[in-house]
Short mmCIF file of C-alpha atoms and ligand atoms in Angstrom, two decimals:
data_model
loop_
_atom_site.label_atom_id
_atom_site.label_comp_id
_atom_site.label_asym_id
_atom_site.label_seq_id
_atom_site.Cartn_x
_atom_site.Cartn_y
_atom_site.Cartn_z
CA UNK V 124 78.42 110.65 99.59
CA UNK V 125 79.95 108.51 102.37
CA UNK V 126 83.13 106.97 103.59
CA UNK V 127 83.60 103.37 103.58
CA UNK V 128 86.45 101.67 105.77
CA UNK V 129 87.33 98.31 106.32
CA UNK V 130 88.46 98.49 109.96
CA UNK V 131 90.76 95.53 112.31
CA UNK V 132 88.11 93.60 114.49
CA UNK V 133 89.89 91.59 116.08
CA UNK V 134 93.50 89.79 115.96
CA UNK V 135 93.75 86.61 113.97
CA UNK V 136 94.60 83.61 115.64
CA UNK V 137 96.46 81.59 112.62
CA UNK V 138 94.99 81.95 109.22
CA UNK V 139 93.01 85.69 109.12
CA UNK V 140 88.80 85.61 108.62
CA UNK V 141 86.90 87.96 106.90
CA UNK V 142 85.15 88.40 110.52
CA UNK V 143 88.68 89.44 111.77
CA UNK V 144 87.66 92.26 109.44
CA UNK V 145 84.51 95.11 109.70
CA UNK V 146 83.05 97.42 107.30
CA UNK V 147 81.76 100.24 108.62
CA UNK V 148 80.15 103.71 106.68
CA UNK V 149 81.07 107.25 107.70
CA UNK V 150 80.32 110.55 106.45
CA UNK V 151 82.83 112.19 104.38
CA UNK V 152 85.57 114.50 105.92
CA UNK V 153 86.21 117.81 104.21
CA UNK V 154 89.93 119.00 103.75
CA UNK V 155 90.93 122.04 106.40
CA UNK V 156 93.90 124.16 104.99
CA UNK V 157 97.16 122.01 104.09
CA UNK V 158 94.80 119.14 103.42
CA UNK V 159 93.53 117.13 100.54
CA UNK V 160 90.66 114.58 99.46
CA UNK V 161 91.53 111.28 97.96
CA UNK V 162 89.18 108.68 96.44
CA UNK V 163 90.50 105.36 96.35
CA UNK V 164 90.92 103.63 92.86
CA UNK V 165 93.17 101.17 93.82
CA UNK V 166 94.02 99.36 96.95
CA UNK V 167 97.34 97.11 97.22
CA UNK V 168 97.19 94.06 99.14
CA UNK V 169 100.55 92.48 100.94
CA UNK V 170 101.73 90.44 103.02
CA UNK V 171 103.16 92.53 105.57
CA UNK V 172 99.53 93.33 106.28
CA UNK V 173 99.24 90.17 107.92
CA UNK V 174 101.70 90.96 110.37
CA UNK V 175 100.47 94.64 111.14
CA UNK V 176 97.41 92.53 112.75
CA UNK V 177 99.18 91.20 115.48
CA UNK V 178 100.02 93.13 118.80
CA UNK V 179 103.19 93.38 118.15
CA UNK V 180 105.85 96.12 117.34
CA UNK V 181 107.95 95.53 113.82
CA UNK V 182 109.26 98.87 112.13
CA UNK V 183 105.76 99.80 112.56
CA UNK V 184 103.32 99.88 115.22
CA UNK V 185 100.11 97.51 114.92
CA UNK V 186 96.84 98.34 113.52
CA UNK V 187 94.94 99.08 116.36
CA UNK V 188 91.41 97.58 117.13
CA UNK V 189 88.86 99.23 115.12
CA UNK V 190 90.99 101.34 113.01
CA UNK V 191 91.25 101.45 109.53
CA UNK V 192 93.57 99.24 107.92
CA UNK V 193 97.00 100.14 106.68
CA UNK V 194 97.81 99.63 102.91
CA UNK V 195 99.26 101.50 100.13
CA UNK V 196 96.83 103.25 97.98
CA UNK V 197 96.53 104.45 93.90
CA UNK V 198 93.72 107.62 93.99
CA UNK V 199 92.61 110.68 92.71
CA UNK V 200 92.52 114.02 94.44
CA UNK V 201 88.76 115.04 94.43
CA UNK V 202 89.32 118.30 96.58
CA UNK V 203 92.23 120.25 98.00
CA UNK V 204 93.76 122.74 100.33
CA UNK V 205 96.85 121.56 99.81
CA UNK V 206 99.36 123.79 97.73
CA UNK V 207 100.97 121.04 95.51
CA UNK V 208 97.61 118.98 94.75
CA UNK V 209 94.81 119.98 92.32
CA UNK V 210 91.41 118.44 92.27
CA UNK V 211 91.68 115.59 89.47
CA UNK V 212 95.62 114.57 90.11
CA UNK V 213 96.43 111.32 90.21
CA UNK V 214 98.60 110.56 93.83
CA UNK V 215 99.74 107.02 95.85
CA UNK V 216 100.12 107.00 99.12
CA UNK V 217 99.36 105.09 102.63
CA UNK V 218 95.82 105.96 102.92
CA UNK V 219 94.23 102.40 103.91
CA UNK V 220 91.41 100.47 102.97
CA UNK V 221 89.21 102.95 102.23
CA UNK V 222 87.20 104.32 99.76
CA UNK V 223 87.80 108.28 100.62
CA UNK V 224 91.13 109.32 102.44
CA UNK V 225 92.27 112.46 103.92
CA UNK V 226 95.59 113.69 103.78
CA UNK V 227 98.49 116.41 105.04
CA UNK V 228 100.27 115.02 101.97
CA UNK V 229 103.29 113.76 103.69
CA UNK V 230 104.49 110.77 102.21
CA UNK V 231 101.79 111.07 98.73
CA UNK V 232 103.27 110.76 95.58
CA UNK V 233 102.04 112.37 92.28
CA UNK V 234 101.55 110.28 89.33
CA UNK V 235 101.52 110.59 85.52
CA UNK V 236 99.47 108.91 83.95
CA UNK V 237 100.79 109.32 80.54
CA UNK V 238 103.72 107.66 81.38
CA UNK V 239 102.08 104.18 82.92
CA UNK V 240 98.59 102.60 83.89
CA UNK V 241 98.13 103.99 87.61
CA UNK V 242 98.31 101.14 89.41
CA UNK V 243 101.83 99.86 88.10
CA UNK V 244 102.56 102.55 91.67
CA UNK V 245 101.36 99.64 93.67
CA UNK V 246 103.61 97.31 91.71
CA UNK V 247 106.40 97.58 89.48
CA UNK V 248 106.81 101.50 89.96
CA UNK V 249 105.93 100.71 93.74
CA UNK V 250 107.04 99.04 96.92
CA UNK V 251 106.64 95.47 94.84
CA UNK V 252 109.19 97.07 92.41
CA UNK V 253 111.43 98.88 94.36
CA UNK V 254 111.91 95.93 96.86
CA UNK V 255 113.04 93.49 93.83
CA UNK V 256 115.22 95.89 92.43
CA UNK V 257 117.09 96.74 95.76
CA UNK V 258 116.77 93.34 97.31
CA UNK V 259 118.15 91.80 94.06
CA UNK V 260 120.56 93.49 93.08
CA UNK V 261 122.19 95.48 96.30
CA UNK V 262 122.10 92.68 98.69
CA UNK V 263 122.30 89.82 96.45
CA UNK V 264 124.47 91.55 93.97
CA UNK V 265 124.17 88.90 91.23
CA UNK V 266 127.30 87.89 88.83
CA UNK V 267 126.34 87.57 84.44
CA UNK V 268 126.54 83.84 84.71
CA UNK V 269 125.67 83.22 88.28
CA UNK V 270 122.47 80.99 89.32
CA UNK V 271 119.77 82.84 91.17
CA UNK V 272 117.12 80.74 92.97
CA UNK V 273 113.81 82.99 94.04
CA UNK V 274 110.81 81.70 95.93
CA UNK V 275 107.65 83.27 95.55
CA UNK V 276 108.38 83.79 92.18
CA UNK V 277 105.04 84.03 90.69
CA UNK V 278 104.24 86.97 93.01
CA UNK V 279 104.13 90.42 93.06
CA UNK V 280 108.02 90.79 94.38
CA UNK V 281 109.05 87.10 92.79
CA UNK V 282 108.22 87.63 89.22
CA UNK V 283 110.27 91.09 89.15
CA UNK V 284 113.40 89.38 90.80
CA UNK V 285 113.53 86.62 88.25
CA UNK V 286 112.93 89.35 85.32
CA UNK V 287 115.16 91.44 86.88
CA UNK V 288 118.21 88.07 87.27
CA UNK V 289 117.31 87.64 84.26
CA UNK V 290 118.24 91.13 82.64
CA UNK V 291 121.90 90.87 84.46
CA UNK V 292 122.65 87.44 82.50
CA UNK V 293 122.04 84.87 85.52
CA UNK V 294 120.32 81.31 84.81
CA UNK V 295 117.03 82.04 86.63
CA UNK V 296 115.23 79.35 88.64
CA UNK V 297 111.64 80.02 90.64
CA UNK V 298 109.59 78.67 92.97
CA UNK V 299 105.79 78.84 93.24
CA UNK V 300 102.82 76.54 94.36
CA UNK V 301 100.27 75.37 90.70
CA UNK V 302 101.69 74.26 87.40
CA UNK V 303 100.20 77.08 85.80
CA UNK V 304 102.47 79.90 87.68
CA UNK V 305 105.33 77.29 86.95
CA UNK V 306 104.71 77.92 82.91
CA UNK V 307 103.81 81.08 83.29
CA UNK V 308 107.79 81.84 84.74
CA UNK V 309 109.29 80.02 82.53
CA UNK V 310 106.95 80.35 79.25
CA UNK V 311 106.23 83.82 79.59
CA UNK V 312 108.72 85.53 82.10
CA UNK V 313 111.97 83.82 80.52
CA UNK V 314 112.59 81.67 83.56
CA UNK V 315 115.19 79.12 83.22
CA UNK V 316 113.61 76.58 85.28
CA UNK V 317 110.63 76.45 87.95
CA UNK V 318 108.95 73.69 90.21
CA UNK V 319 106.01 73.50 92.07
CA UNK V 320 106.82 72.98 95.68
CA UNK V 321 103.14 71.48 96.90
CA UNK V 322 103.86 68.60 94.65
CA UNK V 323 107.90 68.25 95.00
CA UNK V 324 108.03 65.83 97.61
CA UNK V 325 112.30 66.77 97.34
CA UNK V 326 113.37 70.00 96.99
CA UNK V 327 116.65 69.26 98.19
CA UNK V 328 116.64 66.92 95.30
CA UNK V 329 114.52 69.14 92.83
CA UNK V 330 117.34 72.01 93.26
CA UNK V 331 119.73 69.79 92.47
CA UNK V 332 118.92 68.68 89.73
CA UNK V 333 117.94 72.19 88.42
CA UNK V 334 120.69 74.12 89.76
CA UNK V 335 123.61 71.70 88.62
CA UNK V 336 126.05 74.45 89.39
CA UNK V 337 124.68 75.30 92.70
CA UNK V 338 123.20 78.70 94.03
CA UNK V 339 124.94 81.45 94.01
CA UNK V 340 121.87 84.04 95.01
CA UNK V 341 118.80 82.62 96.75
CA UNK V 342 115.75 85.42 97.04
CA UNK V 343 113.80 84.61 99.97
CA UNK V 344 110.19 85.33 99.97
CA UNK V 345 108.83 82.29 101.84
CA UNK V 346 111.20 80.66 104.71
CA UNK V 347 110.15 77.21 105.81
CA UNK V 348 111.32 73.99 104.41
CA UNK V 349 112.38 74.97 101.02
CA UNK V 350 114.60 77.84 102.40
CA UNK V 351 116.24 74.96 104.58
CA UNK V 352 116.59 72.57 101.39
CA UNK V 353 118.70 76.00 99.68
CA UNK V 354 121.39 76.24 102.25
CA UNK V 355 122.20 72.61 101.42
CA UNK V 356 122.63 73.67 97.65
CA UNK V 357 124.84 77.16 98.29
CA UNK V 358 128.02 77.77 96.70
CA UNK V 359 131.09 79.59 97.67
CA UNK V 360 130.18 82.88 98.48
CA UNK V 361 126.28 82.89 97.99
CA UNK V 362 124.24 85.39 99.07
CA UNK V 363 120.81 84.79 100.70
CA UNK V 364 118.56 87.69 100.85
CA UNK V 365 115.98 87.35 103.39
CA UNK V 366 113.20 89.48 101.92
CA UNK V 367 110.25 87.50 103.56
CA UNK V 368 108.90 84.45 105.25
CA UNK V 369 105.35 84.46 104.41
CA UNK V 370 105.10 80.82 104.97
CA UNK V 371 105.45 81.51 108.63
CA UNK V 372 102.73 84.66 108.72
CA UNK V 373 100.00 82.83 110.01
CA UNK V 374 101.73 80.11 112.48
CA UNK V 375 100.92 80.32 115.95
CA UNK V 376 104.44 79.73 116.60
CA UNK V 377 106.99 79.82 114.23
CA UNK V 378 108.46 76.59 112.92
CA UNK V 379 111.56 75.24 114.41
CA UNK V 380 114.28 74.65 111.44
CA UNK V 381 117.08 72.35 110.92
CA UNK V 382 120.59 74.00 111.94
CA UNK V 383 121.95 74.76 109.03
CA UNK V 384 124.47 77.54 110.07
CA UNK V 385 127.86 74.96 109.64
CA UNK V 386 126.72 75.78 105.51
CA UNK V 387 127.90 79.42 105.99
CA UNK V 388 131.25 78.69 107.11
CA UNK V 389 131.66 76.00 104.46
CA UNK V 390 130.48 78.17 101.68
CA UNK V 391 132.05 81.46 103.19
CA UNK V 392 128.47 82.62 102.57
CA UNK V 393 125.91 85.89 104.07
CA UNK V 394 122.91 85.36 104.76
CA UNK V 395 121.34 89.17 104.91
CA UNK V 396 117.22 90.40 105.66
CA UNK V 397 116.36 94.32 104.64
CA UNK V 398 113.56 96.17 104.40
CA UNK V 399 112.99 97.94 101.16
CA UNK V 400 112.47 101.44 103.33
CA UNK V 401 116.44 101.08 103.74
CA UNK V 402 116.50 102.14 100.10
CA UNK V 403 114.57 105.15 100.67
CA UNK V 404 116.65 107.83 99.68
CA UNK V 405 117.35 105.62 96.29
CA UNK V 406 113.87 105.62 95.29
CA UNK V 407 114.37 107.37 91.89
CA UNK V 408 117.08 105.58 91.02
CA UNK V 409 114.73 102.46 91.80
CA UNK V 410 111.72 104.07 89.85
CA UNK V 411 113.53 105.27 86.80
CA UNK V 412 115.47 101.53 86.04
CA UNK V 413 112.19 100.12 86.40
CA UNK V 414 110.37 102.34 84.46
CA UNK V 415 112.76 102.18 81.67
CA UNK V 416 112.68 98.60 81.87
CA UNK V 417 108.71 98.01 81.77
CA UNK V 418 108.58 100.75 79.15
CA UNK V 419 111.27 98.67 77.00
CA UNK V 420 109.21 95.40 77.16
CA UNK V 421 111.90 93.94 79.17
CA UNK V 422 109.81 93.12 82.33
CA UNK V 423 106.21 91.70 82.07
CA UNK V 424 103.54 92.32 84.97
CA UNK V 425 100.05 90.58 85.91
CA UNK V 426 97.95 92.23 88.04
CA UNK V 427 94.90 89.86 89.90
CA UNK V 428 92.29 92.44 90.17
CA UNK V 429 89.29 92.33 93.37
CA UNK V 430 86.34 94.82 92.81
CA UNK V 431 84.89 96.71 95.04
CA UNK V 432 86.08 97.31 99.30
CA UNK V 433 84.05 94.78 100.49
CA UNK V 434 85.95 92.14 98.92
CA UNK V 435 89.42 93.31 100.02
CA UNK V 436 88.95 90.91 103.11
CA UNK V 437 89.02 88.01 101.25
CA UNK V 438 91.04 89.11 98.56
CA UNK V 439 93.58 89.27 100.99
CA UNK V 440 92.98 86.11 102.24
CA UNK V 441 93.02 84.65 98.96
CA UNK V 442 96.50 86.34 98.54
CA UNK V 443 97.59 84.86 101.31
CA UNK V 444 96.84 81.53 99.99
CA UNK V 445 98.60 81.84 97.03
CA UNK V 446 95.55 82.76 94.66
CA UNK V 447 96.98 85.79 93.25
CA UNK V 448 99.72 85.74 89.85
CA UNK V 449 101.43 88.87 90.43
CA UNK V 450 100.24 91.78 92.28
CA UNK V 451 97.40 91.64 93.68
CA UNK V 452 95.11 95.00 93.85
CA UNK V 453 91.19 95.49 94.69
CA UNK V 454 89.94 97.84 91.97
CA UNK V 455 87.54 100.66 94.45
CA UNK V 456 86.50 103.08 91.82
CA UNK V 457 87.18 104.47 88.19
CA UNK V 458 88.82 107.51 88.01
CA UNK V 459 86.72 110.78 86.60
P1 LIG M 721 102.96 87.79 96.58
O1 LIG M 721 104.15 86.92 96.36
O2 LIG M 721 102.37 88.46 95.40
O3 LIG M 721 101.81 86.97 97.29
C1 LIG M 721 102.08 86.07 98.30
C2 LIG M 721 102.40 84.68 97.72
O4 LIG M 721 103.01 83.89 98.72
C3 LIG M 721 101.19 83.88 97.32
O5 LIG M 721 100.76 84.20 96.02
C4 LIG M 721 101.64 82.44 97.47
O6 LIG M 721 102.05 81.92 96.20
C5 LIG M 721 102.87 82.54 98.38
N1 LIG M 721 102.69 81.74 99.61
C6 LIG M 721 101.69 81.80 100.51
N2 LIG M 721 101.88 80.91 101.50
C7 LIG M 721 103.04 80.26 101.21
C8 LIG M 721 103.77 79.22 101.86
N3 LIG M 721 103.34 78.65 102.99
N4 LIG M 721 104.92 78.80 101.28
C9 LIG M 721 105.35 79.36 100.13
N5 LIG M 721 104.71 80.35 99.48
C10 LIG M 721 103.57 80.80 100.01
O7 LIG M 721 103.34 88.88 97.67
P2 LIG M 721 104.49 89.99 97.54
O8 LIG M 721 103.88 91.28 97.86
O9 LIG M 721 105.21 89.80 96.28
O10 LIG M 721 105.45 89.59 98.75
C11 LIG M 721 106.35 88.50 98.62
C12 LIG M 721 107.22 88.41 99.86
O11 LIG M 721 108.01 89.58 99.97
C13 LIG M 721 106.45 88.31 101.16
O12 LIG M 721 107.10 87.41 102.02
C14 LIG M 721 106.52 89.70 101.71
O13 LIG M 721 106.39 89.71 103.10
C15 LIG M 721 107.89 90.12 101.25
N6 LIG M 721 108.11 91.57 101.13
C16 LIG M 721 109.15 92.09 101.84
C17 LIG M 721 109.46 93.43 101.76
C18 LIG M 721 110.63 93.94 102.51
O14 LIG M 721 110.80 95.16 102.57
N7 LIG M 721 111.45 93.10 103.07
C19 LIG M 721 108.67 94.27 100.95
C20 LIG M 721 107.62 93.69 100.21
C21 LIG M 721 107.36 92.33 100.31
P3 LIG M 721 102.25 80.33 95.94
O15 LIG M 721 101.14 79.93 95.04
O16 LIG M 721 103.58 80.28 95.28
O17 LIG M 721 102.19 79.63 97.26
C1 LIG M 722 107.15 92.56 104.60
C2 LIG M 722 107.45 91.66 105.60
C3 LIG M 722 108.00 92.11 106.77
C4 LIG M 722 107.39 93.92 104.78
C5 LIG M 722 107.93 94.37 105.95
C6 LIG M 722 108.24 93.45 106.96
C7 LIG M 722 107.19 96.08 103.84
C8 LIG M 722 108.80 93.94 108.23
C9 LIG M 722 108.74 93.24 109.37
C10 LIG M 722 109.25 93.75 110.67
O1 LIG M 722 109.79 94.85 110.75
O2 LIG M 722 109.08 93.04 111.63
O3 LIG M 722 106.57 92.16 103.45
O4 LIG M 722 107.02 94.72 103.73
#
């Protein structure tokens, strides 16, 4: 049996290419004492990936040329030296796109799987999950009543933050780019209102009209334009959370905005980014309302599933371009 890793050729200049990416074979390590084996079922694909392929520091240092690529991982133990994993458990985990993974098991979480599908750890009980919940609700802290704005909303991240607005009595309204994610928020997640914003030609406009009592929580997954055509719409006290900017991910240079500061006085209003590793100590708490939520019906999830490594480049890609609704995942293997 061998190793198969999808390794960082080069940097992308703009939009990534699958030749940005490499696949190479290797032979299969064996676990020393304190180690364990993992075999990839499921690899998660985000956006933050994109930006772990530039030379450049964030809260984590760049995939280097020709290693393997970094991304959060659903497996299955198939050997151990490790004393708290057994051949045959079911972990997640930062392992990277590959299809075997060794481990100290720092940082590897065990899973149940009587409790939900595996890969729901790469989504709603997962980063996707865990950055909704926190994002939403501790730095946008939204008000029974209130109206919450959220862009991306047809993604991974997007669809839980509307669900989740949604649960704490706000009038929900999302953004996303086809019709069909637009009725899928509002026919099937219990979305107040959506609009496509590749055929709005307003959104300044569009928002009005659909938020007729202003916004008083916008959840930013996008930046750009739209996120300008917000501040105009902000009420007293809004919060903005800045949770990402993926339409600026692959620009050279990122886009110069209009000013639109003078809003925050006006509106007494905070405009706040976080990362959801902030929350890390809160995890459980994050895990457990989510859990009990999913379990209850209460939040939906779609998962857009790849097969097979190979494909993860383009999958990716295809993320990237908004081809995914909800989380996107490459399905490597079934477990045994
Ligand atoms: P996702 O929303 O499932 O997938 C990305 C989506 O972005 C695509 O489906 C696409 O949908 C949309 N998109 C692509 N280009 C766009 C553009 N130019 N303008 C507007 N929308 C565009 O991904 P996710 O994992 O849930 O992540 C969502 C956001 O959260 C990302 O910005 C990500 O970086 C951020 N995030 C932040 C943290 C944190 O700790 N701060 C953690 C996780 C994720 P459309 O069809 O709607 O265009
Ligand atoms: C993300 C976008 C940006 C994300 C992290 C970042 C974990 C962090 C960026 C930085 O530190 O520069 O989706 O997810």
């Amino acid at each position: 049996m061998m190793n198969q890793k999808i390794l960082l050729a080069q940097r992308p200049e703009g939009f990534p290419k699958t030749s940005d990416f490499k696949l190479v074979t290797s032979s299969l390590p064996t676990p020393a004492v304190g180690e364990l084996l993992v075999r990839t079922l499921y690899l998660s694909l985000d956006p933050y990936m994109r930006g772990r392929m530039n030379d450049a520091k964030s809260y984590a240092p760049p995939v280097k040329l020709g290693e393997v690529m970094v991304g959060g991982v659903v497996g299955q133990v198939t050997a151990s030296q490790h004393p708290t994993f057994q051949a045959g458990d079911f972990v997640e985990g930062f392992l990277g796109w590959q299809t075997y993974a060794l481990s100290d098991g720092k940082g590897i979480r065990k899973l149940d799987p009587n409790l939900a599908p595996i890969s729901t750890a790469l989504s709603v009980l997962g980063m996707s999950g865990l950055t909704a919940y926190f994002g939403l609700l501790d730095i946008g802290q939204p008000q029974a009543g209130e109206t919450v704005v959220v862009s991306g909303a047809a993604g991974a991240v997007g669809s839980l933050v509307g669900q989740i607005a949604r649960i704490k009595g706000c009038r929900v309204v999302g953004v996303a780019g086809t019709d069909d994610k637009v009725d899928y928020l509002v026919r099937e997640l219990g979305f107040d209102a959506a609009f496509n914003y590749k055929t709005t030609a307003d959104y300044s406009q569009k928002l009005k009209e659909l938020c007729s009592d202003g916004i008083d929580v916008y959840f930013d997954n996008v930046g750009g334009p739209l996120t300008d055509a917000v501040f105009k719409r902000i009420n007293v006290r809004a919060r903005v959370c800045i949770c990402g900017q993926i339409s600026q991910y692959n620009l050279a240079r990122p886009e110069p905005g209009p000013r639109f500061l003078w809003k925050l006085i006006e509106q007494r209003a905070r405009v706040e980014g976080f990362l959801v590793f902030q929350f890390a100590e809160r995890y459980p708490e994050g895990l457990r309302q989510m859990a009990e939520w999913y379990r209850a019906g209460k939040i939906k999830i779609r998962e857009e599933i790849a097969e097979g490594i190979e494909n993860a480049p383009s999958a990716f890609i295809g993320m990237l371009q908004g081809k995914n609704t909800g989380k996107q995942l490459v399905k490597v293997a079934t477990a045994a």
